[in-house]
Structure formats: structure tokens, C-alpha cells
PDB file of C-alpha atoms and ligand atoms in Angstrom:
ATOM      1  CA  MET S   1      55.614  58.679-125.521  1.00 84.00           C
ATOM      2  CA  SER S   2      58.344  61.186-126.103  1.00 97.00           C
ATOM      3  CA  VAL S   3      57.622  64.116-128.474  1.00 98.00           C
ATOM      4  CA  ALA S   4      59.857  65.173-131.316  1.00 99.00           C
ATOM      5  CA  LEU S   5      59.590  68.369-133.410  1.00 99.00           C
ATOM      6  CA  VAL S   6      60.730  68.331-137.033  1.00 99.00           C
ATOM      7  CA  THR S   7      61.265  71.516-139.109  1.00 99.00           C
ATOM      8  CA  GLY S   8      61.103  71.354-142.879  1.00 98.00           C
ATOM      9  CA  ALA S   9      58.995  68.230-142.570  1.00 99.00           C
ATOM     10  CA  ALA S  10      57.174  68.785-145.935  1.00 98.00           C
ATOM     11  CA  GLY S  11      60.522  68.378-147.791  1.00 98.00           C
ATOM     12  CA  GLY S  12      62.141  65.242-149.091  1.00 98.00           C
ATOM     13  CA  LEU S  13      64.415  64.661-146.157  1.00 98.00           C
ATOM     14  CA  GLY S  14      62.047  66.165-143.523  1.00 98.00           C
ATOM     15  CA  ALA S  15      59.171  63.873-144.487  1.00 98.00           C
ATOM     16  CA  ALA S  16      61.436  60.793-144.341  1.00 98.00           C
ATOM     17  CA  ILE S  17      62.929  61.880-140.980  1.00 99.00           C
ATOM     18  CA  ALA S  18      59.443  62.527-139.589  1.00 98.00           C
ATOM     19  CA  ALA S  19      58.230  59.111-140.804  1.00 98.00           C
ATOM     20  CA  ARG S  20      61.167  57.324-139.232  1.00 98.00           C
ATOM     21  CA  LEU S  21      60.910  59.340-135.894  1.00 98.00           C
ATOM     22  CA  ALA S  22      57.167  58.445-135.737  1.00 98.00           C
ATOM     23  CA  GLU S  23      58.177  54.815-135.220  1.00 98.00           C
ATOM     24  CA  GLU S  24      59.570  55.935-131.666  1.00 97.00           C
ATOM     25  CA  HIS S  25      58.016  59.263-130.875  1.00 98.00           C
ATOM     26  CA  ALA S  26      54.903  61.388-131.179  1.00 98.00           C
ATOM     27  CA  VAL S  27      55.928  63.900-133.874  1.00 98.00           C
ATOM     28  CA  LEU S  28      55.003  67.533-134.658  1.00 98.00           C
ATOM     29  CA  LEU S  29      55.658  68.264-138.241  1.00 99.00           C
ATOM     30  CA  THR S  30      56.342  71.827-139.214  1.00 99.00           C
ATOM     31  CA  ASP S  31      57.149  73.697-142.486  1.00 99.00           C
ATOM     32  CA  VAL S  32      56.433  76.897-144.310  1.00 98.00           C
ATOM     33  CA  ASP S  33      54.705  74.881-147.057  1.00 98.00           C
ATOM     34  CA  ALA S  34      51.219  74.375-145.529  1.00 98.00           C
ATOM     35  CA  ARG S  35      49.803  72.261-148.399  1.00 98.00           C
ATOM     36  CA  ARG S  36      52.613  69.757-148.624  1.00 98.00           C
ATOM     37  CA  LEU S  37      52.889  69.658-144.859  1.00 98.00           C
ATOM     38  CA  LYS S  38      49.234  68.586-144.519  1.00 98.00           C
ATOM     39  CA  GLU S  39      49.740  65.893-147.174  1.00 98.00           C
ATOM     40  CA  VAL S  40      52.823  64.355-145.348  1.00 98.00           C
ATOM     41  CA  ALA S  41      51.132  64.570-141.976  1.00 98.00           C
ATOM     42  CA  SER S  42      47.792  63.060-143.245  1.00 98.00           C
ATOM     43  CA  LYS S  43      49.676  60.144-144.745  1.00 98.00           C
ATOM     44  CA  LEU S  44      51.550  59.474-141.490  1.00 98.00           C
ATOM     45  CA  ALA S  45      48.356  59.692-139.530  1.00 98.00           C
ATOM     46  CA  ALA S  46      46.661  57.259-141.913  1.00 98.00           C
ATOM     47  CA  ASP S  47      49.488  54.840-141.280  1.00 97.00           C
ATOM     48  CA  GLY S  48      48.706  54.996-137.541  1.00 97.00           C
ATOM     49  CA  ALA S  49      51.469  57.377-136.351  1.00 98.00           C
ATOM     50  CA  ARG S  50      50.797  59.823-133.467  1.00 98.00           C
ATOM     51  CA  VAL S  51      51.421  63.126-135.367  1.00 98.00           C
ATOM     52  CA  ALA S  52      50.215  66.742-135.577  1.00 98.00           C
ATOM     53  CA  HIS S  53      51.318  69.585-137.800  1.00 98.00           C
ATOM     54  CA  THR S  54      51.545  73.325-137.875  1.00 98.00           C
ATOM     55  CA  THR S  55      53.073  75.908-140.247  1.00 98.00           C
ATOM     56  CA  CYS S  56      56.301  77.356-138.988  1.00 99.00           C
ATOM     57  CA  ASP S  57      58.793  79.774-140.596  1.00 99.00           C
ATOM     58  CA  VAL S  58      61.964  78.898-138.734  1.00 99.00           C
ATOM     59  CA  SER S  59      63.481  82.288-139.467  1.00 99.00           C
ATOM     60  CA  GLU S  60      60.976  84.052-137.203  1.00 98.00           C
ATOM     61  CA  ARG S  61      61.222  83.646-133.427  1.00 98.00           C
ATOM     62  CA  ALA S  62      57.466  84.041-132.810  1.00 99.00           C
ATOM     63  CA  SER S  63      56.720  81.341-135.390  1.00 99.00           C
ATOM     64  CA  VAL S  64      59.228  78.931-133.724  1.00 99.00           C
ATOM     65  CA  GLN S  65      57.799  79.646-130.222  1.00 99.00           C
ATOM     66  CA  ALA S  66      54.198  79.040-131.587  1.00 99.00           C
ATOM     67  CA  ALA S  67      55.293  75.691-133.039  1.00 99.00           C
ATOM     68  CA  PHE S  68      56.707  74.460-129.646  1.00 98.00           C
ATOM     69  CA  THR S  69      53.559  75.640-127.918  1.00 98.00           C
ATOM     70  CA  ALA S  70      51.363  73.794-130.572  1.00 98.00           C
ATOM     71  CA  ALA S  71      53.406  70.657-129.906  1.00 98.00           C
ATOM     72  CA  GLU S  72      52.895  70.934-126.098  1.00 98.00           C
ATOM     73  CA  GLU S  73      49.210  71.446-126.494  1.00 98.00           C
ATOM     74  CA  GLN S  74      48.550  68.714-129.027  1.00 98.00           C
ATOM     75  CA  LEU S  75      51.222  66.019-128.122  1.00 98.00           C
ATOM     76  CA  GLY S  76      53.069  66.975-124.965  1.00 98.00           C
ATOM     77  CA  GLU S  77      56.403  68.502-123.953  1.00 98.00           C
ATOM     78  CA  VAL S  78      59.055  68.410-126.798  1.00 98.00           C
ATOM     79  CA  THR S  79      62.143  66.494-125.837  1.00 98.00           C
ATOM     80  CA  ALA S  80      63.709  65.787-129.320  1.00 98.00           C
ATOM     81  CA  LEU S  81      64.288  68.237-132.127  1.00 99.00           C
ATOM     82  CA  ALA S  82      65.320  67.683-135.748  1.00 99.00           C
ATOM     83  CA  ASN S  83      66.193  70.885-137.543  1.00 99.00           C
ATOM     84  CA  VAL S  84      65.794  69.988-141.175  1.00 99.00           C
ATOM     85  CA  ALA S  85      64.379  73.161-142.789  1.00 99.00           C
ATOM     86  CA  GLY S  86      66.742  74.614-145.219  1.00 98.00           C
ATOM     87  CA  VAL S  87      67.303  76.412-148.598  1.00 98.00           C
ATOM     88  CA  GLY S  88      70.110  76.163-151.150  1.00 98.00           C
ATOM     89  CA  MET S  89      70.706  77.006-154.737  1.00 95.00           C
ATOM     90  CA  PHE S  90      73.816  76.980-156.838  1.00 96.00           C
ATOM     91  CA  VAL S  91      74.947  80.469-157.915  1.00 95.00           C
ATOM     92  CA  PRO S  92      78.336  81.618-159.304  1.00 95.00           C
ATOM     93  CA  PHE S  93      80.309  83.389-156.607  1.00 98.00           C
ATOM     94  CA  THR S  94      80.522  86.694-158.457  1.00 98.00           C
ATOM     95  CA  GLU S  95      76.757  86.725-158.935  1.00 97.00           C
ATOM     96  CA  LEU S  96      75.687  85.900-155.405  1.00 98.00           C
ATOM     97  CA  THR S  97      73.500  88.735-154.024  1.00 98.00           C
ATOM     98  CA  GLU S  98      73.320  89.979-150.391  1.00 98.00           C
ATOM     99  CA  GLN S  99      69.642  89.193-150.586  1.00 98.00           C
ATOM    100  CA  GLN S 100      70.330  85.508-151.275  1.00 98.00           C
ATOM    101  CA  TRP S 101      73.109  85.457-148.663  1.00 98.00           C
ATOM    102  CA  ASP S 102      70.772  86.867-146.004  1.00 98.00           C
ATOM    103  CA  HIS S 103      67.915  84.641-146.938  1.00 98.00           C
ATOM    104  CA  THR S 104      70.013  81.505-146.843  1.00 98.00           C
ATOM    105  CA  PHE S 105      71.530  82.458-143.411  1.00 99.00           C
ATOM    106  CA  ALA S 106      68.071  83.380-142.120  1.00 99.00           C
ATOM    107  CA  VAL S 107      66.602  79.964-142.742  1.00 99.00           C
ATOM    108  CA  ASN S 108      69.588  77.584-142.447  1.00 99.00           C
ATOM    109  CA  THR S 109      71.481  79.308-139.643  1.00 99.00           C
ATOM    110  CA  ARG S 110      69.144  81.650-137.682  1.00 99.00           C
ATOM    111  CA  GLY S 111      66.357  79.131-137.972  1.00 99.00           C
ATOM    112  CA  THR S 112      68.462  76.369-136.406  1.00 99.00           C
ATOM    113  CA  PHE S 113      69.670  78.823-133.741  1.00 99.00           C
ATOM    114  CA  LEU S 114      66.091  79.858-132.786  1.00 99.00           C
ATOM    115  CA  ALA S 115      64.772  76.212-132.642  1.00 99.00           C
ATOM    116  CA  CYS S 116      67.771  75.022-130.603  1.00 99.00           C
ATOM    117  CA  GLN S 117      67.395  78.022-128.203  1.00 98.00           C
ATOM    118  CA  GLU S 118      63.705  77.451-127.797  1.00 99.00           C
ATOM    119  CA  LEU S 119      64.301  73.738-126.914  1.00 98.00           C
ATOM    120  CA  LEU S 120      66.951  74.601-124.404  1.00 98.00           C
ATOM    121  CA  ARG S 121      64.830  77.311-122.739  1.00 98.00           C
ATOM    122  CA  ARG S 122      61.823  74.977-122.494  1.00 98.00           C
ATOM    123  CA  ARG S 123      63.908  72.050-121.241  1.00 98.00           C
ATOM    124  CA  ASP S 124      65.232  74.412-118.523  1.00 97.00           C
ATOM    125  CA  GLY S 125      68.023  72.152-117.378  1.00 97.00           C
ATOM    126  CA  ARG S 126      66.366  68.805-118.215  1.00 98.00           C
ATOM    127  CA  PRO S 127      67.589  66.273-120.816  1.00 98.00           C
ATOM    128  CA  GLY S 128      66.763  66.288-124.386  1.00 98.00           C
ATOM    129  CA  ALA S 129      68.291  65.734-127.844  1.00 98.00           C
ATOM    130  CA  ILE S 130      68.802  67.759-131.016  1.00 99.00           C
ATOM    131  CA  VAL S 131      69.955  66.893-134.539  1.00 99.00           C
ATOM    132  CA  ASN S 132      70.832  69.693-136.790  1.00 99.00           C
ATOM    133  CA  ILE S 133      70.996  69.006-140.539  1.00 99.00           C
ATOM    134  CA  ALA S 134      74.182  70.408-141.977  1.00 99.00           C
ATOM    135  CA  SER S 135      75.560  69.421-145.311  1.00 98.00           C
ATOM    136  CA  ILE S 136      78.712  68.200-147.021  1.00 98.00           C
ATOM    137  CA  GLY S 137      78.617  71.623-148.678  1.00 98.00           C
ATOM    138  CA  ALA S 138      80.010  72.943-145.367  1.00 98.00           C
ATOM    139  CA  ARG S 139      83.254  71.275-146.046  1.00 98.00           C
ATOM    140  CA  LEU S 140      84.007  71.353-149.771  1.00 98.00           C
ATOM    141  CA  GLY S 141      84.592  75.052-150.582  1.00 97.00           C
ATOM    142  CA  MET S 142      82.360  74.869-153.626  1.00 97.00           C
ATOM    143  CA  GLU S 143      82.317  78.117-155.628  1.00 97.00           C
ATOM    144  CA  VAL S 144      78.601  77.846-156.365  1.00 96.00           C
ATOM    145  CA  LEU S 145      77.632  77.414-152.672  1.00 98.00           C
ATOM    146  CA  ALA S 146      79.363  80.506-151.111  1.00 98.00           C
ATOM    147  CA  ASP S 147      76.184  81.268-149.082  1.00 98.00           C
ATOM    148  CA  TYR S 148      74.916  77.731-148.433  1.00 98.00           C
ATOM    149  CA  GLY S 149      78.344  76.173-147.438  1.00 98.00           C
ATOM    150  CA  PRO S 150      79.130  78.834-144.806  1.00 98.00           C
ATOM    151  CA  SER S 151      75.551  78.809-143.516  1.00 99.00           C
ATOM    152  CA  LYS S 152      75.856  75.093-142.837  1.00 99.00           C
ATOM    153  CA  ALA S 153      79.389  75.424-141.478  1.00 98.00           C
ATOM    154  CA  ALA S 154      77.914  77.835-138.880  1.00 99.00           C
ATOM    155  CA  VAL S 155      75.241  75.217-138.120  1.00 99.00           C
ATOM    156  CA  ILE S 156      78.118  72.742-137.258  1.00 99.00           C
ATOM    157  CA  GLU S 157      79.765  75.237-134.794  1.00 99.00           C
ATOM    158  CA  LEU S 158      76.386  76.132-133.401  1.00 99.00           C
ATOM    159  CA  THR S 159      75.901  72.455-132.716  1.00 99.00           C
ATOM    160  CA  HIS S 160      79.176  72.406-130.795  1.00 99.00           C
ATOM    161  CA  VAL S 161      78.010  75.279-128.692  1.00 99.00           C
ATOM    162  CA  VAL S 162      74.724  73.700-127.908  1.00 99.00           C
ATOM    163  CA  SER S 163      76.394  70.421-127.001  1.00 99.00           C
ATOM    164  CA  ARG S 164      78.524  72.168-124.470  1.00 98.00           C
ATOM    165  CA  VAL S 165      75.695  74.175-122.964  1.00 98.00           C
ATOM    166  CA  GLY S 166      73.483  71.097-122.668  1.00 98.00           C
ATOM    167  CA  ALA S 167      75.978  68.444-121.666  1.00 98.00           C
ATOM    168  CA  PRO S 168      75.847  69.000-117.891  1.00 98.00           C
ATOM    169  CA  THR S 169      72.130  68.410-117.774  1.00 98.00           C
ATOM    170  CA  GLY S 170      72.040  65.566-120.368  1.00 98.00           C
ATOM    171  CA  LEU S 171      70.857  67.555-123.322  1.00 98.00           C
ATOM    172  CA  ARG S 172      72.730  66.288-126.416  1.00 98.00           C
ATOM    173  CA  ALA S 173      73.244  68.041-129.750  1.00 99.00           C
ATOM    174  CA  ASN S 174      74.743  66.472-132.952  1.00 99.00           C
ATOM    175  CA  ALA S 175      74.922  67.397-136.612  1.00 99.00           C
ATOM    176  CA  VAL S 176      74.333  65.224-139.718  1.00 99.00           C
ATOM    177  CA  MET S 177      75.886  66.005-143.019  1.00 98.00           C
ATOM    178  CA  PRO S 178      73.827  64.415-145.784  1.00 98.00           C
ATOM    179  CA  GLY S 179      75.545  63.686-149.039  1.00 98.00           C
ATOM    180  CA  LEU S 180      73.662  63.773-152.393  1.00 98.00           C
ATOM    181  CA  ILE S 181      69.933  62.990-152.190  1.00 98.00           C
ATOM    182  CA  TRP S 182      67.377  63.493-154.972  1.00 98.00           C
ATOM    183  CA  THR S 183      64.886  65.892-153.420  1.00 98.00           C
ATOM    184  CA  ASP S 184      63.304  69.150-154.611  1.00 97.00           C
ATOM    185  CA  MET S 185      66.615  70.840-153.681  1.00 97.00           C
ATOM    186  CA  TRP S 186      68.640  68.857-156.146  1.00 97.00           C
ATOM    187  CA  GLN S 187      65.877  68.757-158.800  1.00 97.00           C
ATOM    188  CA  LYS S 188      65.761  72.552-158.772  1.00 96.00           C
ATOM    189  CA  THR S 189      69.555  72.820-158.893  1.00 96.00           C
ATOM    190  CA  SER S 190      69.823  70.328-161.787  1.00 97.00           C
ATOM    191  CA  GLU S 191      67.070  72.190-163.655  1.00 96.00           C
ATOM    192  CA  TRP S 192      68.897  75.504-163.148  1.00 94.00           C
ATOM    193  CA  LEU S 193      72.208  73.959-164.425  1.00 95.00           C
ATOM    194  CA  LEU S 194      70.354  72.577-167.438  1.00 96.00           C
ATOM    195  CA  ALA S 195      68.957  76.113-168.308  1.00 94.00           C
ATOM    196  CA  ASN S 196      72.078  78.193-167.352  1.00 92.00           C
ATOM    197  CA  ASP S 197      75.223  76.208-167.630  1.00 93.00           C
ATOM    198  CA  PRO S 198      76.342  75.511-171.270  1.00 94.00           C
ATOM    199  CA  ALA S 199      78.437  72.628-170.016  1.00 94.00           C
ATOM    200  CA  HIS S 200      75.072  70.775-169.373  1.00 95.00           C
ATOM    201  CA  ALA S 201      73.275  71.710-172.565  1.00 93.00           C
ATOM    202  CA  GLY S 202      71.206  68.848-174.044  1.00 94.00           C
ATOM    203  CA  SER S 203      71.452  66.775-170.882  1.00 97.00           C
ATOM    204  CA  SER S 204      68.568  66.175-168.385  1.00 97.00           C
ATOM    205  CA  ALA S 205      68.132  66.939-164.768  1.00 97.00           C
ATOM    206  CA  ASP S 206      68.443  63.244-163.863  1.00 96.00           C
ATOM    207  CA  LYS S 207      71.632  62.934-165.744  1.00 97.00           C
ATOM    208  CA  ILE S 208      73.174  65.979-164.215  1.00 98.00           C
ATOM    209  CA  PHE S 209      72.503  64.628-160.717  1.00 98.00           C
ATOM    210  CA  ALA S 210      73.867  61.243-161.721  1.00 98.00           C
ATOM    211  CA  GLY S 211      76.978  62.987-162.956  1.00 98.00           C
ATOM    212  CA  PHE S 212      77.528  64.786-159.673  1.00 97.00           C
ATOM    213  CA  VAL S 213      77.097  61.337-157.846  1.00 98.00           C
ATOM    214  CA  GLU S 214      79.583  59.685-160.106  1.00 98.00           C
ATOM    215  CA  SER S 215      82.217  62.382-159.785  1.00 97.00           C
ATOM    216  CA  MET S 216      81.789  63.143-156.024  1.00 98.00           C
ATOM    217  CA  VAL S 217      80.763  60.069-154.165  1.00 98.00           C
ATOM    218  CA  PRO S 218      83.376  57.380-153.657  1.00 98.00           C
ATOM    219  CA  MET S 219      80.777  54.731-153.109  1.00 98.00           C
ATOM    220  CA  ARG S 220      79.250  55.753-156.544  1.00 98.00           C
ATOM    221  CA  ARG S 221      75.712  55.781-155.278  1.00 98.00           C
ATOM    222  CA  PRO S 222      73.275  58.575-154.202  1.00 98.00           C
ATOM    223  CA  GLN S 223      72.104  58.638-150.556  1.00 98.00           C
ATOM    224  CA  THR S 224      68.412  58.213-149.769  1.00 98.00           C
ATOM    225  CA  PRO S 225      66.118  60.187-147.410  1.00 98.00           C
ATOM    226  CA  GLU S 226      65.663  56.917-145.376  1.00 98.00           C
ATOM    227  CA  ASP S 227      69.557  56.786-144.904  1.00 98.00           C
ATOM    228  CA  ILE S 228      69.345  60.202-143.247  1.00 99.00           C
ATOM    229  CA  GLY S 229      66.107  59.271-141.275  1.00 99.00           C
ATOM    230  CA  GLU S 230      67.847  56.257-139.675  1.00 98.00           C
ATOM    231  CA  MET S 231      70.916  58.344-138.598  1.00 99.00           C
ATOM    232  CA  VAL S 232      68.655  61.122-137.088  1.00 99.00           C
ATOM    233  CA  ALA S 233      66.514  58.506-135.280  1.00 98.00           C
ATOM    234  CA  PHE S 234      69.694  56.919-133.780  1.00 98.00           C
ATOM    235  CA  LEU S 235      71.173  60.242-132.635  1.00 98.00           C
ATOM    236  CA  LEU S 236      67.847  61.326-131.020  1.00 98.00           C
ATOM    237  CA  SER S 237      67.385  58.070-129.153  1.00 98.00           C
ATOM    238  CA  ASP S 238      68.977  56.796-125.953  1.00 98.00           C
ATOM    239  CA  ARG S 239      70.954  54.408-128.133  1.00 98.00           C
ATOM    240  CA  ALA S 240      73.200  57.410-128.733  1.00 98.00           C
ATOM    241  CA  ALA S 241      73.240  58.493-125.018  1.00 98.00           C
ATOM    242  CA  ASN S 242      76.905  59.174-124.900  1.00 98.00           C
ATOM    243  CA  VAL S 243      77.210  60.949-128.415  1.00 98.00           C
ATOM    244  CA  THR S 244      77.200  64.704-128.291  1.00 99.00           C
ATOM    245  CA  GLY S 245      78.871  67.515-130.143  1.00 98.00           C
ATOM    246  CA  GLN S 246      79.537  65.261-133.213  1.00 98.00           C
ATOM    247  CA  THR S 247      79.111  65.698-136.960  1.00 98.00           C
ATOM    248  CA  ILE S 248      78.256  62.523-138.770  1.00 98.00           C
ATOM    249  CA  ALA S 249      78.456  62.418-142.573  1.00 98.00           C
ATOM    250  CA  VAL S 250      75.980  60.079-144.349  1.00 98.00           C
ATOM    251  CA  ASP S 251      77.462  60.628-147.733  1.00 98.00           C
ATOM    252  CA  GLY S 252      79.026  57.468-149.196  1.00 98.00           C
ATOM    253  CA  GLY S 253      82.488  58.713-148.251  1.00 98.00           C
ATOM    254  CA  VAL S 254      82.575  62.246-149.789  1.00 98.00           C
ATOM    255  CA  VAL S 255      83.844  63.966-146.601  1.00 98.00           C
ATOM    256  CA  LEU S 256      86.281  62.390-144.209  1.00 95.00           C
ATOM    257  CA  THR S 257      85.363  63.592-140.733  1.00 87.00           C
TER     258      THR S 257
HETATM  259  N1  NAD Z   1      69.100  66.841-150.718  1.00 75.02           N
HETATM  260  C1  NAD Z   1      70.363  66.802-150.426  1.00 75.02           C
HETATM  261  O1  NAD Z   1      71.124  66.285-151.195  1.00 75.02           O
HETATM  262  C2  NAD Z   1      70.929  67.562-149.197  1.00 75.02           C
HETATM  263  C3  NAD Z   1      72.196  67.409-148.909  1.00 75.02           C
HETATM  264  C4  NAD Z   1      72.710  68.003-147.820  1.00 75.02           C
HETATM  265  C5  NAD Z   1      71.931  68.675-146.900  1.00 75.02           C
HETATM  266  N2  NAD Z   1      70.620  68.829-147.222  1.00 75.02           N
HETATM  267  C6  NAD Z   1      69.827  69.564-146.203  1.00 75.02           C
HETATM  268  O2  NAD Z   1      68.734  68.852-145.868  1.00 75.02           O
HETATM  269  C7  NAD Z   1      67.609  69.656-145.484  1.00 75.02           C
HETATM  270  C8  NAD Z   1      66.384  69.276-146.266  1.00 75.02           C
HETATM  271  O3  NAD Z   1      66.599  69.489-147.605  1.00 75.02           O
HETATM  272  P1  NAD Z   1      65.807  68.661-148.740  1.00 75.02           P
HETATM  273  O4  NAD Z   1      66.767  68.022-149.681  1.00 75.02           O
HETATM  274  O5  NAD Z   1      64.696  67.786-148.107  1.00 75.02           O
HETATM  275  O6  NAD Z   1      65.145  69.809-149.611  1.00 75.02           O
HETATM  276  P2  NAD Z   1      63.609  70.218-149.765  1.00 75.02           P
HETATM  277  O7  NAD Z   1      63.630  71.516-150.535  1.00 75.02           O
HETATM  278  O8  NAD Z   1      62.787  69.070-150.266  1.00 75.02           O
HETATM  279  O9  NAD Z   1      63.101  70.536-148.240  1.00 75.02           O
HETATM  280  C9  NAD Z   1      63.374  71.719-147.573  1.00 75.02           C
HETATM  281  C10 NAD Z   1      62.082  72.120-146.739  1.00 75.02           C
HETATM  282  O10 NAD Z   1      62.419  73.257-145.968  1.00 75.02           O
HETATM  283  C11 NAD Z   1      61.250  74.055-146.022  1.00 75.02           C
HETATM  284  N3  NAD Z   1      61.615  75.497-145.707  1.00 75.02           N
HETATM  285  C12 NAD Z   1      62.178  76.440-146.489  1.00 75.02           C
HETATM  286  N4  NAD Z   1      62.261  77.557-145.852  1.00 75.02           N
HETATM  287  C13 NAD Z   1      61.730  77.398-144.704  1.00 75.02           C
HETATM  288  C14 NAD Z   1      61.529  78.241-143.545  1.00 75.02           C
HETATM  289  N5  NAD Z   1      61.773  79.457-143.563  1.00 75.02           N
HETATM  290  N6  NAD Z   1      60.882  77.679-142.446  1.00 75.02           N
HETATM  291  C15 NAD Z   1      60.523  76.337-142.430  1.00 75.02           C
HETATM  292  N7  NAD Z   1      60.696  75.515-143.431  1.00 75.02           N
HETATM  293  C16 NAD Z   1      61.228  76.044-144.517  1.00 75.02           C
HETATM  294  C17 NAD Z   1      60.741  73.953-147.417  1.00 75.02           C
HETATM  295  O11 NAD Z   1      59.342  74.318-147.584  1.00 75.02           O
HETATM  296  C18 NAD Z   1      60.987  72.506-147.708  1.00 75.02           C
HETATM  297  O12 NAD Z   1      59.849  71.699-147.317  1.00 75.02           O
HETATM  298  C19 NAD Z   1      68.108  71.098-145.837  1.00 75.02           C
HETATM  299  O13 NAD Z   1      68.593  71.705-144.665  1.00 75.02           O
HETATM  300  C20 NAD Z   1      69.267  70.863-146.797  1.00 75.02           C
HETATM  301  O14 NAD Z   1      70.132  71.909-146.800  1.00 75.02           O
HETATM  302  C21 NAD Z   1      70.080  68.305-148.326  1.00 75.02           C
END
């Protein structure tokens, strides 16, 4: 059985991606949030999946290397990688601090780079597959995402580079741009808007999210973690054997790629 490593696997999207991948692979789940990670992994194991878990901070090279080693020891050599770990928070452009900028890039961009590089080093000229989770925020020029958007745009160009490096030896790399999905990330964002943006006074977090869906998504529906899991599973499988260097939006039509 092939082995997939998922970062950010304790989060809303990461847990769904890990669950979908567990239908086709043994899966190592990793995240910085040890408590939620254990809960997600225990549930998958109880459902009969071949999974293991280890904490991993993707912004630290030693932590990423340790996660790959843990996967090898507990499940076997990693051939598929889903980079899902990420952070994002609305902030007005003139209030964005260099600390938030650096942290966002450390997790979203450096973390994705470190895990991609580790997989390529360990595959050492053999086939493999990577999916990097970007975001529609990479393409929208949103004022409140001045750190997040560029950090995800960099993930897309990094994916191009990795696809070129890996192509001659059959190692593929693609990016997925999720649209609007109700996870902790959107819940915290909506709660922040409720507390800080007078335009949303008296509303509720749910209604704020629904308003973004209504105004942004041509198909007028939010996306689901399962929508993203399905696309990641496809891109990491041999069914996508001739697909590399692509960025696929799963967003109900927000971004035209
Ligand atoms: N929810 C959406 O609408 C949406 C849209 C587009 C893109 N995305 C992207 O999808 C990915 C998953 O987001 P989500 O919506 O599930 O949010 P989430 O907050 O539920 O999950 C993010 C996970 O990343 C983990 N994480 C944070 N810092 C980390 C680090 N340094 N090392 C390892 N793990 C770390 C968190 O602990 C959390 O479990 C992110 O990359 C996000 O940018 C989400």
C-alpha cells in the first residue's frame, strides 16, 4: 500500500483530505495541534484505516524531516504528499504587521517548500506525487489578505518549480485552490469581522460567511472539505498520471483559471 503524508491533518480540510486518502493509501497525519490530531487519527483508525500520526511544525526543517522518518518507520516510504497546513486571518492592509507577514509566510510558504524538498530528496529520482493547497486568495487581490494572498501565490509558483524538477522522473506536483469552506479558519475570520467591522454589527458568524458565499461564489454555494478531499485524492492517484504543474480551483466558479 502506498504511503501518503498529510500536513495540517487536524484542521477542517486536512482531516477530510486524510480521510479520503485513507481509502487508497496508508496515511501519516501531522499537525502542530497534538490534541486534535490524535482525535482525528483515532477516529480514522477506529474506522479501519491504516493511519499513524505525529506532531509536526511545517515551518521547521527538523520537524518536517522527523515526520517523514516517522512515516517510514511506522507505515513505509512516503510517495504522496498533501501540504494542507496553513494560517490565514483578515487584517486591513495598513494594519498588517511584519510579524504576521513573517508567520504567514513561514507556515504557508516555507512549510510547503520544506515538505516538497524533503519528499524530492527522499524519492531521489523516483516517482511520487504532491498536492499543495493554495487558495483563491492567491488570485483576488483582497485588501485584507495582503500576507495570505501572496503567500499562496508563492505556493502556486513553487508548485510550478517542483513540477519541472520532478517531471523527468515521474514525480508530479499540482496545486488546488479551495474556495469558501466553513472550517476554523472561516469561523475565526467571521468572528473577527463581527467584533471589529461595524459593517457586520448585529450579524452572526454564520450569516457573515453566508454573505461572502452569496457575493463571491457564482454557483451560490459554499464548498465542502469533501469536495477538496476528492480533488486531492484524484491528483495524488495514477488517474492523474499525466497531470502536473496545474492549479485546479474547487471554488464554485470564483476564479477562472
Ligand atoms: N477554509 C477555506 O475556506 C480555505 C480556502 C482556501 C484555502 N484554504 C487552505 O486550506 C488549508 C487548510 O485550512 P482549513 O480551512 O482546514 O483551516 P484550519 O484552521 O481548520 O486548519 C489548518 C490546520 O493547519 C495547522 N497548522 C497551523 N500552523 C501549522 C504549522 N506551523 N505546522 C503544521 N500545522 C499547522 C492548524 O493546527 C490546523 O489544524 C490552509 O492551507 C488554508 O489556507 C482554506
